[in-house]
Coordinates of C-alpha atoms (C1' of nucleotides) in Angstrom, one line a residue:
Chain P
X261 CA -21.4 22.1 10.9
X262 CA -20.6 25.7 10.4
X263 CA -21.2 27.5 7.0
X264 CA -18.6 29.5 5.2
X265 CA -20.8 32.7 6.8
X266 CA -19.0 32.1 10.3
X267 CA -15.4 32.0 8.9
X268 CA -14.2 35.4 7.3
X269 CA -11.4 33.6 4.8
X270 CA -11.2 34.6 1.4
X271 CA -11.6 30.4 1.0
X272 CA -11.1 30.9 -3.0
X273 CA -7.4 32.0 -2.1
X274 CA -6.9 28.1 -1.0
X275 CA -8.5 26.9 -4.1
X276 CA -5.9 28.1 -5.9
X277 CA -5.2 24.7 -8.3
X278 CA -8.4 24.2 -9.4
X279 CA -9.3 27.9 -9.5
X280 CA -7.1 28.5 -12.2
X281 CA -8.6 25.5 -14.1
X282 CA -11.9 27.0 -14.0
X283 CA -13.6 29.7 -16.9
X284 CA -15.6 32.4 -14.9
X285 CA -18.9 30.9 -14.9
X286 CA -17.5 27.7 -13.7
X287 CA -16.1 29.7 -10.6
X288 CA -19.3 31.0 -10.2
X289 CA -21.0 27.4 -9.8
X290 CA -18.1 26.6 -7.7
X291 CA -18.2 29.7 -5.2
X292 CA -22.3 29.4 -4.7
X293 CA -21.9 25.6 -3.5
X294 CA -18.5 26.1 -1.5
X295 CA -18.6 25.8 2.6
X296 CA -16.3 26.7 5.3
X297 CA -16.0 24.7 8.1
X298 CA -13.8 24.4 11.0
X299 CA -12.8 21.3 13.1
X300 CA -11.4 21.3 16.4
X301 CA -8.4 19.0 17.5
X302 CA -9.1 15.4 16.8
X303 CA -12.7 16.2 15.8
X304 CA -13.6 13.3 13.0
X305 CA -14.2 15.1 9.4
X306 CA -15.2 11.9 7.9
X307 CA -15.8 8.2 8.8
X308 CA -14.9 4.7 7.3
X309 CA -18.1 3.6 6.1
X310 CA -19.7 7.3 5.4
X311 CA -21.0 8.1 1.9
X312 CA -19.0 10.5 0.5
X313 CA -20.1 13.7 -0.8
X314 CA -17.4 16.5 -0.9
X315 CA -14.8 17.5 -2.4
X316 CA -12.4 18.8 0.4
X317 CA -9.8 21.4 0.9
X318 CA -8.0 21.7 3.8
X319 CA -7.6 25.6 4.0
X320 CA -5.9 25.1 7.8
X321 CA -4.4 22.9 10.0
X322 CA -3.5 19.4 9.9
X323 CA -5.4 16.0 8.7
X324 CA -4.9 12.7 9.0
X325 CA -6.1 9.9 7.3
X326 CA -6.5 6.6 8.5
X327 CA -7.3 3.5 8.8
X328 CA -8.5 0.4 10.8
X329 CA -7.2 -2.7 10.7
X330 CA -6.6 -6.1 12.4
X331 CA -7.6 -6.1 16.2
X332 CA -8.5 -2.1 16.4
X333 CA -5.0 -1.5 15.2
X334 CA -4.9 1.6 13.0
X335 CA -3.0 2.9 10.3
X336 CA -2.3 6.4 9.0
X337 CA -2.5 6.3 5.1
X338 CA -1.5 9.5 4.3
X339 CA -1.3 13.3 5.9
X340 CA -2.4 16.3 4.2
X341 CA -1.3 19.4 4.0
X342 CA -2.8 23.3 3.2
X343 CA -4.4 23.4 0.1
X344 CA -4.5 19.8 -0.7
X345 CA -7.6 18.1 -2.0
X346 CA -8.9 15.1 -0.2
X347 CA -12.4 13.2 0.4
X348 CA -13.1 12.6 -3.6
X349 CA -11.5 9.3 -4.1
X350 CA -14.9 7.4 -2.9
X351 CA -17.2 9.3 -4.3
X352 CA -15.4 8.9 -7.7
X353 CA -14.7 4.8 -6.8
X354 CA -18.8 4.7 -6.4
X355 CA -17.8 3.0 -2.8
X356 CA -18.4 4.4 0.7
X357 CA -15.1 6.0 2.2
X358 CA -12.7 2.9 2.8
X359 CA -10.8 5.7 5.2
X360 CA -11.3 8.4 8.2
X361 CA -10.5 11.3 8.1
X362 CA -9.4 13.6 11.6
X363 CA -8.4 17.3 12.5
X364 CA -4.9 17.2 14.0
X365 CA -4.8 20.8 15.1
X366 CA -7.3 23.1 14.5
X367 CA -8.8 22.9 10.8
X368 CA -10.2 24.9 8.5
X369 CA -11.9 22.8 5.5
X370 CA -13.7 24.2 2.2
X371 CA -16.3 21.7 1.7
X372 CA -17.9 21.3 -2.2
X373 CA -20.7 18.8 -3.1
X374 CA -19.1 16.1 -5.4
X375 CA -22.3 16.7 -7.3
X376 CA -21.1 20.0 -8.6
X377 CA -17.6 18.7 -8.7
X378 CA -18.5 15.9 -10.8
X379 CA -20.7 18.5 -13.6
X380 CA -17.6 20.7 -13.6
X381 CA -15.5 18.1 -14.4
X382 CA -17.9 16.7 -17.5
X383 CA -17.7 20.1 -18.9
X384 CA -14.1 21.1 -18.5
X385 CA -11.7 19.2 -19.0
X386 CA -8.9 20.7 -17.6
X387 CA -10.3 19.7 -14.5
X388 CA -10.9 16.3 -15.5
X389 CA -7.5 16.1 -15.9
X390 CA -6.5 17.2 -12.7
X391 CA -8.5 14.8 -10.9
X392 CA -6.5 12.3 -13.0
X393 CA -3.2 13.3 -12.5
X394 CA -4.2 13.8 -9.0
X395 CA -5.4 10.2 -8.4
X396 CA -2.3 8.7 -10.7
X397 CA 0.2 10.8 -8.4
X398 CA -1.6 9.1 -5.2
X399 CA -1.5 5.7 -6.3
X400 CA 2.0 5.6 -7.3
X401 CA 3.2 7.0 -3.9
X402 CA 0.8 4.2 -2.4
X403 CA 2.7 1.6 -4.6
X404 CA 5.6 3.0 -3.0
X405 CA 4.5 3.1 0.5
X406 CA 3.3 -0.6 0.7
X407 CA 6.9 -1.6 -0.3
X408 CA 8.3 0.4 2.1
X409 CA 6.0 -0.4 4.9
X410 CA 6.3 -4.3 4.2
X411 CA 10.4 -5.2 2.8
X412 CA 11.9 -1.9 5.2
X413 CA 12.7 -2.9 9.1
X414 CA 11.7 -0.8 12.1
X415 CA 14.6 1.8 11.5
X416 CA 13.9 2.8 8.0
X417 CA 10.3 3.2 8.4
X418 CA 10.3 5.7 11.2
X419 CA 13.4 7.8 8.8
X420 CA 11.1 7.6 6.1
X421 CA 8.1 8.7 8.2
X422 CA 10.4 12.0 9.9
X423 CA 11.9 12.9 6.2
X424 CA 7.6 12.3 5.1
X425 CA 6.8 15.0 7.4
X426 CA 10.2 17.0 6.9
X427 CA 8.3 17.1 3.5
X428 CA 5.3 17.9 4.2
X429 CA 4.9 20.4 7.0
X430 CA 8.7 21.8 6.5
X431 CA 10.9 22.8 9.4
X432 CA 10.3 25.9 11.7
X433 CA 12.1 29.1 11.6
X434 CA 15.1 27.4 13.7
X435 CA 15.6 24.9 10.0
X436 CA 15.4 22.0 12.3
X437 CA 12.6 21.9 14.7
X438 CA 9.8 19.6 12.9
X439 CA 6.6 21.4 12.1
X440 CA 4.1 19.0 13.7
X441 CA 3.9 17.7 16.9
X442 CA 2.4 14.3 17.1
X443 CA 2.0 12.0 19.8
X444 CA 4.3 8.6 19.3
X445 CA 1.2 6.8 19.0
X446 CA 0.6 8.6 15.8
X447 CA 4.4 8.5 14.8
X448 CA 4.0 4.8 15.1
X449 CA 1.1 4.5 13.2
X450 CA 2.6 6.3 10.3
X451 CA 5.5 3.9 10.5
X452 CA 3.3 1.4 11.2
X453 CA 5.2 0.0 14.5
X454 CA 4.2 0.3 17.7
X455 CA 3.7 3.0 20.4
X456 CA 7.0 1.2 22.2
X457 CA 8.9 0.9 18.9
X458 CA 8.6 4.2 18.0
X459 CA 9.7 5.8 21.3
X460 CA 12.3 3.2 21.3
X461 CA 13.8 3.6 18.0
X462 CA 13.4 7.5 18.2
X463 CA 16.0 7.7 21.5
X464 CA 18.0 5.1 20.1
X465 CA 18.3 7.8 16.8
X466 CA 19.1 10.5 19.4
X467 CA 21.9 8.3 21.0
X468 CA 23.2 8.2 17.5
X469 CA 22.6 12.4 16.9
X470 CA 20.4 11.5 13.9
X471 CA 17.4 14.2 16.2
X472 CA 17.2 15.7 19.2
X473 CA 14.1 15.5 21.5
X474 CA 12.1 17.9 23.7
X475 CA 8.4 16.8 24.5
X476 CA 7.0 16.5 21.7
X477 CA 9.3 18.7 19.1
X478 CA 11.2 16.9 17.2
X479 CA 14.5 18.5 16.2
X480 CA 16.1 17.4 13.0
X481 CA 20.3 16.9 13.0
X482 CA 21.6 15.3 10.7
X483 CA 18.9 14.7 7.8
X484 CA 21.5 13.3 5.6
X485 CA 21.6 10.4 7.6
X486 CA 18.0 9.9 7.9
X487 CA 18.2 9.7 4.0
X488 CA 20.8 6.8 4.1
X489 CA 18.4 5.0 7.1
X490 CA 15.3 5.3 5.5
X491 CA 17.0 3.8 1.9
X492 CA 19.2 0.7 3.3
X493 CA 15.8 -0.2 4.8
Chain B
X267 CA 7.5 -6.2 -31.2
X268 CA 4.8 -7.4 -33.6
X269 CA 2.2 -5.4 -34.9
X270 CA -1.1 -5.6 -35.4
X271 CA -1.3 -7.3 -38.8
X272 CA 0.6 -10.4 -37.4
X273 CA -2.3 -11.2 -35.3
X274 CA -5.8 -12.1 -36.6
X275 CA -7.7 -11.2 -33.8
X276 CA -10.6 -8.7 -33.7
X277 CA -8.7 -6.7 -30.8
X278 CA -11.8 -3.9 -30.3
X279 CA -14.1 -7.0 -29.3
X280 CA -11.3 -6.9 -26.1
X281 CA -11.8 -3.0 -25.8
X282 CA -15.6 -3.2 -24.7
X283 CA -15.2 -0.6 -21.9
X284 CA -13.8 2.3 -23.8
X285 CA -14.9 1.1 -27.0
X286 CA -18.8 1.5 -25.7
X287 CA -18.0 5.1 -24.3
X288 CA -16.5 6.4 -27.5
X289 CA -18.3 8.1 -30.3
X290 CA -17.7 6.9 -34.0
X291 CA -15.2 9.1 -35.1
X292 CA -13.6 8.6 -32.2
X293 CA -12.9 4.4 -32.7
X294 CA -11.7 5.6 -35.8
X295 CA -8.9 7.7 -34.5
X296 CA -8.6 4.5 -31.6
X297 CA -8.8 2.4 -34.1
X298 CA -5.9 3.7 -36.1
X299 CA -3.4 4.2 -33.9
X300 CA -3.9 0.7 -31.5
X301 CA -1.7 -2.1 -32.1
X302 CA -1.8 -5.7 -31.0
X303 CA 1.7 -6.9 -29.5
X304 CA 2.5 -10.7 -28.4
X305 CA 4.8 -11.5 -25.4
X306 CA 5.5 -14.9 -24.1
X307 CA 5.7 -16.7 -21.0
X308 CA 7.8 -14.4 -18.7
X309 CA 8.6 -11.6 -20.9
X310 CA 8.6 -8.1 -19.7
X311 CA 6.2 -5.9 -20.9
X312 CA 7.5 -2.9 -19.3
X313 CA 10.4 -2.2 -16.8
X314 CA 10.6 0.1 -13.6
X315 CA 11.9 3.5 -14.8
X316 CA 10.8 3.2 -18.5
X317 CA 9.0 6.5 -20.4
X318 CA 5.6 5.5 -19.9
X319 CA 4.3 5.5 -23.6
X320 CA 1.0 3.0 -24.0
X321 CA -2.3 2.8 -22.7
X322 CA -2.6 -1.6 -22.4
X323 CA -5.0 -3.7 -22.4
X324 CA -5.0 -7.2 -21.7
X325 CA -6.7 -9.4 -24.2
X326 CA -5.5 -12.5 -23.6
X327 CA -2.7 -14.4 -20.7
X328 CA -2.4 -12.6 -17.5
X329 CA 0.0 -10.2 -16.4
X330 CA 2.1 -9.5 -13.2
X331 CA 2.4 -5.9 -11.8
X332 CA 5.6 -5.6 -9.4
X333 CA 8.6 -3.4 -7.5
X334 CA 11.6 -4.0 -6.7
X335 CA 12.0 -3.4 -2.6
X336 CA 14.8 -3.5 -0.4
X337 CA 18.1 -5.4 -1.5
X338 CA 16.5 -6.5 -4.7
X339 CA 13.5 -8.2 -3.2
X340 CA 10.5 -7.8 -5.1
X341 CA 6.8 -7.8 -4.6
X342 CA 3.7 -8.2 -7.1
X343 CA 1.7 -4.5 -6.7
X344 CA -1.1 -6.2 -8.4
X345 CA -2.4 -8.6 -10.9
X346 CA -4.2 -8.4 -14.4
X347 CA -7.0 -10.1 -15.9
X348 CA -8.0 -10.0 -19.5
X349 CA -9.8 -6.9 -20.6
X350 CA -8.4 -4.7 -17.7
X351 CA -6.1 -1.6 -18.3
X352 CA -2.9 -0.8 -17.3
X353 CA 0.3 1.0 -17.7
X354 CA -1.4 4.6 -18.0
X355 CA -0.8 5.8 -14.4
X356 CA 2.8 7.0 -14.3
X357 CA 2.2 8.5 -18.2
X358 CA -1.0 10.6 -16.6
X359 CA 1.3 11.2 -13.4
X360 CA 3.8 12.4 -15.7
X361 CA 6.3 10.5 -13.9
X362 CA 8.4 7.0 -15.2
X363 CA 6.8 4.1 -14.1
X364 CA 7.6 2.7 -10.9
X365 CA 6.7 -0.7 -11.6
X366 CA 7.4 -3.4 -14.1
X367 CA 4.5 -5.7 -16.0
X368 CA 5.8 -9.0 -17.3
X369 CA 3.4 -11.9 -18.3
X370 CA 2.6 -14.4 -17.0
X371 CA 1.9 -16.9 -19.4
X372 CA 1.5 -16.4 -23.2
X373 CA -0.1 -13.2 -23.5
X374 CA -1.6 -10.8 -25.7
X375 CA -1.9 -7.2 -25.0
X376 CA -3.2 -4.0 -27.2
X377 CA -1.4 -1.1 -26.9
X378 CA -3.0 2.8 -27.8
X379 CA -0.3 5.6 -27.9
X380 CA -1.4 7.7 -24.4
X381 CA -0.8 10.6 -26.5
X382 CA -4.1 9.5 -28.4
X383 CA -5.7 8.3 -25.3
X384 CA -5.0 11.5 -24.1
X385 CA -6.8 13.5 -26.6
X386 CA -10.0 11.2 -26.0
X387 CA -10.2 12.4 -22.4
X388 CA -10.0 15.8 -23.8
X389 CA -13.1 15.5 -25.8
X390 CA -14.7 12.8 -24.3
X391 CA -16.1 13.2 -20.6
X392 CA -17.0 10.0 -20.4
X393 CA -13.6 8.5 -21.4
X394 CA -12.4 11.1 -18.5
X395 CA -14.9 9.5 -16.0
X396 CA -14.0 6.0 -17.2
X397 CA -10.3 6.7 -16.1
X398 CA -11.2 8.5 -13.1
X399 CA -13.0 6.2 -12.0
X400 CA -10.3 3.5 -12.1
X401 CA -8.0 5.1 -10.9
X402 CA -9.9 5.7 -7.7
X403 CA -11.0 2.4 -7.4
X404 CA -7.3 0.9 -7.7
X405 CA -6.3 3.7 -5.2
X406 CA -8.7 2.1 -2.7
X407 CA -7.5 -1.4 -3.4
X408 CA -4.1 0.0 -3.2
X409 CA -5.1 1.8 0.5
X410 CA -6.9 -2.2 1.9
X411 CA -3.7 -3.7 0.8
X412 CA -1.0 -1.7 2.8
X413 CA -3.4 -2.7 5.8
X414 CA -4.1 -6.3 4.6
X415 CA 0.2 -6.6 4.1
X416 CA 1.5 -4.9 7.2
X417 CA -0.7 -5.9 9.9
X418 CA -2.2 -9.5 8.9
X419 CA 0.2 -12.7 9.5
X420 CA 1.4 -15.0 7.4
X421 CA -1.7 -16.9 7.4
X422 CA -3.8 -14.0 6.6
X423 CA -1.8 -12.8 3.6
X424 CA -1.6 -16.3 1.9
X425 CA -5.9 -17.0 2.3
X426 CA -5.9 -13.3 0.8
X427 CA -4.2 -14.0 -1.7
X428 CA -5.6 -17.0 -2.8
X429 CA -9.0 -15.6 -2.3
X430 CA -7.6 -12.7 -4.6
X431 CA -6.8 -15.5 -7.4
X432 CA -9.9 -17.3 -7.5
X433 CA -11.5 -13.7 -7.7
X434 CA -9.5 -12.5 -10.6
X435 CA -8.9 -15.8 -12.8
X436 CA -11.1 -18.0 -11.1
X437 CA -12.0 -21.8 -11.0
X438 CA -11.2 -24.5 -13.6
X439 CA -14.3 -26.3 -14.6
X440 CA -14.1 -29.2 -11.6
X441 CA -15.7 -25.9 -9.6
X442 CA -12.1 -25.7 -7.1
X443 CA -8.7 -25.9 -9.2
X444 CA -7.4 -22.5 -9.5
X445 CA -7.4 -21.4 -13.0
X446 CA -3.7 -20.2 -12.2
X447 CA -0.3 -22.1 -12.1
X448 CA 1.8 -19.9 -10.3
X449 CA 5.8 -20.7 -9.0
X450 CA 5.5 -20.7 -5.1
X451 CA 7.4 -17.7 -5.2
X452 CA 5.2 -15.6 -7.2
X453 CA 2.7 -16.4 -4.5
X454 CA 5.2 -15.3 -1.9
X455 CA 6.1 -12.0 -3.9
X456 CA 2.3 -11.3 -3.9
X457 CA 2.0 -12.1 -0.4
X458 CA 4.8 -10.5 1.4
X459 CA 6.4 -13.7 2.7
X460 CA 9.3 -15.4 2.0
X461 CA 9.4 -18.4 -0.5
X462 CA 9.9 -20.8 2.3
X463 CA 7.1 -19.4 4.2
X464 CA 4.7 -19.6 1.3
X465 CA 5.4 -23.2 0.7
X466 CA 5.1 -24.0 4.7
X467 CA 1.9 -22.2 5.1
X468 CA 0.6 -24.3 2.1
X469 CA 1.2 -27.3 3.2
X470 CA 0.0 -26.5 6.7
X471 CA -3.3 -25.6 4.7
X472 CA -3.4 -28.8 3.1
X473 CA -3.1 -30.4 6.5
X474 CA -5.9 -28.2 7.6
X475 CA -8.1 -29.7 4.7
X476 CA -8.6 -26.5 3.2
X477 CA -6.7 -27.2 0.0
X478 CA -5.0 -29.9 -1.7
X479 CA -1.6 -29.7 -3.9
X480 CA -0.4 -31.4 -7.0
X481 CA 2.4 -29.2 -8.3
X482 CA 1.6 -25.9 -9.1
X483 CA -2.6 -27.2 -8.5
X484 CA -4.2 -25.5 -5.7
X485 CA -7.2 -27.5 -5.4
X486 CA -9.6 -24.8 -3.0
X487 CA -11.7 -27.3 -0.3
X488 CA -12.9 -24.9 1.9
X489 CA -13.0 -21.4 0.8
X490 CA -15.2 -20.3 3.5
X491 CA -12.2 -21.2 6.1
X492 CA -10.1 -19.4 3.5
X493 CA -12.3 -16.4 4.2
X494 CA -12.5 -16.7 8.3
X495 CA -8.3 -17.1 8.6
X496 CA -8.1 -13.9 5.9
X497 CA -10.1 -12.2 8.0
X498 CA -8.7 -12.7 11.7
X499 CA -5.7 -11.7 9.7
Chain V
dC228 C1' -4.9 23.5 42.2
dT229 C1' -5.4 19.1 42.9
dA230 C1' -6.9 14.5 41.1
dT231 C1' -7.1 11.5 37.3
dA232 C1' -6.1 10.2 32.9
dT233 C1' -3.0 10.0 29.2
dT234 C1' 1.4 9.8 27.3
dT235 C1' 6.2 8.7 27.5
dG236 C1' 10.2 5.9 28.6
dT237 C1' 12.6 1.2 29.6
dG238 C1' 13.2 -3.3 30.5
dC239 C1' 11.9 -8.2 29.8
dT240 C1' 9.8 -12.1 27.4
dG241 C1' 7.7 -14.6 23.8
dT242 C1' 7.0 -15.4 19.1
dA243 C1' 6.4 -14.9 14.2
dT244 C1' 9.0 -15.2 10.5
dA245 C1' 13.3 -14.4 8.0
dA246 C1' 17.5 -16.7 6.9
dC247 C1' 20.1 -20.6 6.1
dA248 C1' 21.0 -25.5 5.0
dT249 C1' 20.1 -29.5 2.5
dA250 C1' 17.8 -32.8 -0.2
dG251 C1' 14.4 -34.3 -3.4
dT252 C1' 11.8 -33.1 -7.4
dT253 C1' 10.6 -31.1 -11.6
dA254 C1' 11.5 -28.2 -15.6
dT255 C1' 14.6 -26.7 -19.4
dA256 C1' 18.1 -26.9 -22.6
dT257 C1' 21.3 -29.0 -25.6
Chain J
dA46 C1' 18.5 -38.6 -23.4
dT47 C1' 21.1 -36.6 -20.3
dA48 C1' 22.9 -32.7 -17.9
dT49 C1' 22.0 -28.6 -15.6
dA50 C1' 19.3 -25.4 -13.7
dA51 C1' 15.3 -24.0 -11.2
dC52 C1' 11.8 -25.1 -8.0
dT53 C1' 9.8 -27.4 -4.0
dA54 C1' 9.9 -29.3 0.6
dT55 C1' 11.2 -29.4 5.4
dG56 C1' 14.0 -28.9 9.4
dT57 C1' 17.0 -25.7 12.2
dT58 C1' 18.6 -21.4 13.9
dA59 C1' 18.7 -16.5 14.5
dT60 C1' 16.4 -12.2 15.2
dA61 C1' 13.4 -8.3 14.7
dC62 C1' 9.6 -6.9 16.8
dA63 C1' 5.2 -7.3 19.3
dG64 C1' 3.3 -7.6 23.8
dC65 C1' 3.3 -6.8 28.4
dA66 C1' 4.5 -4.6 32.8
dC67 C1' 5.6 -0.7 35.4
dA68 C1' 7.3 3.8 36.6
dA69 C1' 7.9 8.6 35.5
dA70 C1' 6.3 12.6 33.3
dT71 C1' 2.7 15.4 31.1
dA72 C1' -1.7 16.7 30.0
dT73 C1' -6.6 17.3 31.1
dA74 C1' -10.5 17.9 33.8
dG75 C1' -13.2 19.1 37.7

DNA sequence: CTATATTTGTGCTGTATAACATAGTTATAT
DNA sequence: ATATAACTATGTTATACAGCACAAATATAG
């Protein structure tokens, strides 16, 4: 893995949420243990079963995180975003990561030992208290997502899955084209359905003018009606 | 609701977890500002979209965590035993809460103002760490179950969760009646099935010599073929 | 630049499970 | 004690969705 001497980023600029949290010294503890590290596409950043032992911060680029389930079949638990925190859940659990983590795109991740995370956090407890918030936020959208994954029908989970990346990757300059382009596999795996499903239900939604569809862009019409899919179930 | 006073029950023996972590003066301030609270047999405890207010703690009964889905349908999130915690996530999210607790059976629960429990995190690391640390774990549980629900048939989900009943309340002294009498529908909610299903599946089970029935009695036979069909999903 | 692999798109078939119906049984209330 | 409501049980039907097959379109590699 590459250290934060290869990458020329200003990788405190990403840290911004728990930067602020932190009094100088802490910063300093924080900046002398930091790494830089980039993934190519689809490179592996952790694996179900690892021990964990960062704290990450995805600086760059896309992540998914996944997991595996009956027969092989996978599952993609949640995306993040730039400047998200993600890997810490284990570590904190005491368990080996439960999940995988994988570049989508071209990554940039700032790596910190949970070792140094876990002494910041026993002396400030600002910090402490992000990490709470952070983890209370999570589980109440996973609350959320089971239900929706299990009671809502084929329709309604791949609406929620476009307005869930509507959300979190926005719209390009055009205020319509999706921000990501993921394979339907993926789509389906977010929407947990299959690869067929997906591509099905996605033509059948430009049939109705709900998107429009060139490759792989995804082109967002009529979000409104997305909302009322995704809610009826 | 009834206040401490009413009940003559010792309710810090309950609290071992974050009674061991505090310091002295710190029980005190606990001390003063807990209360014990009685609900009976299907009372709610709290309801979806309430001001999250109370750190509980289950002393006594069990207690049923659940959402409303789709079209009013609604599903048990998770079950507490005696001595866990709940109710603090959506008051640390700083969000309602998004589930409701009822009990189960006669149960009694101590409550702690979060606004107290709050101001232990702050000056107690450990207390931080306590809560961190559940959180994350219950975020993992949360992460198996959305696979476990989605992608395991009905088979699957009903040796789950009957394995996840004789894990949490266990075994009546005869070494296999489950130490919990639950409507068949409770057992669907927490399975993602329909009522119907839930009863057809048991008594397919009972065919298959793994359990036997009387009423509400589930009488486990063979809990390793409980654990082979969980697992194949 | 071609060859090969992967992804996408559609149609068809099978099946798990929801939905409904109905009856018997057990709780709950008055 | 009796009436009413809620739960349990089982059979039947309907349907959403997975699974498979195959062709076309793209992407990737040598």
């Amino acid at each position: 893995m590459a250290k934060k001497q290869d990458y020329n980023i200003d990788f405190t600029a990403g840290l911004t949420d728990i930067w602020r949290i932190l009094k100088d010294n802490e910063r300093e503890i924080l900046k002398n243990h930091a790494s830089v590290h980039h993934f190519k596409k689809n490179q592996m950043i952790y694996c179900e079963g690892d021990q964990p032992q960062y704290l990450m911060c995805l600086l760059k680029g896309k992540v998914k995180i996944f997991k595996e389930g009956v027969g092989g079949r996978y599952q993609i638990i949640r995306m993040i975003k730039t400047v998200q925190y993600f890997g810490y859940r284990a570590y904190f659990a005491e368990e080996k990561y439960l999940t995988g983590a994988s570049a989508f795109e071209s990554t940039i991740v700032c790596m910190i030992p949970m070792r140094i995370v876990s002494e910041l956090v026993r002396i400030n407890s600002d910090l402490a208290f992000f990490f709470i918030k952070q983890l209370s936020v999570d589980l109440g959208i996973a609350d959320e997502r089971t239900v929706n994954l299990t009671q809502k029908h084929v329709r309604g989970r791949l609406a929620e899955a476009l307005l869930f990346l509507i959300d979190s990757y926005g719209l390009e300059e055009d205020g319509a084209t999706l921000n990501i382009y993921l394979a339907r596999e993926d789509l389906a795996s977010l929407s947990n359905m299959t690869t067929s499903n997906a591509i099905r239900t996605l033509s059948i939604f430009v049939s109705e003018k709900i998107i429009t569809l060139d490759g792989r862009k995804i082109k967002i019409i009529d979000e409104e009606k997305l909302r009322k899919i995704s809610k009826l179930g």
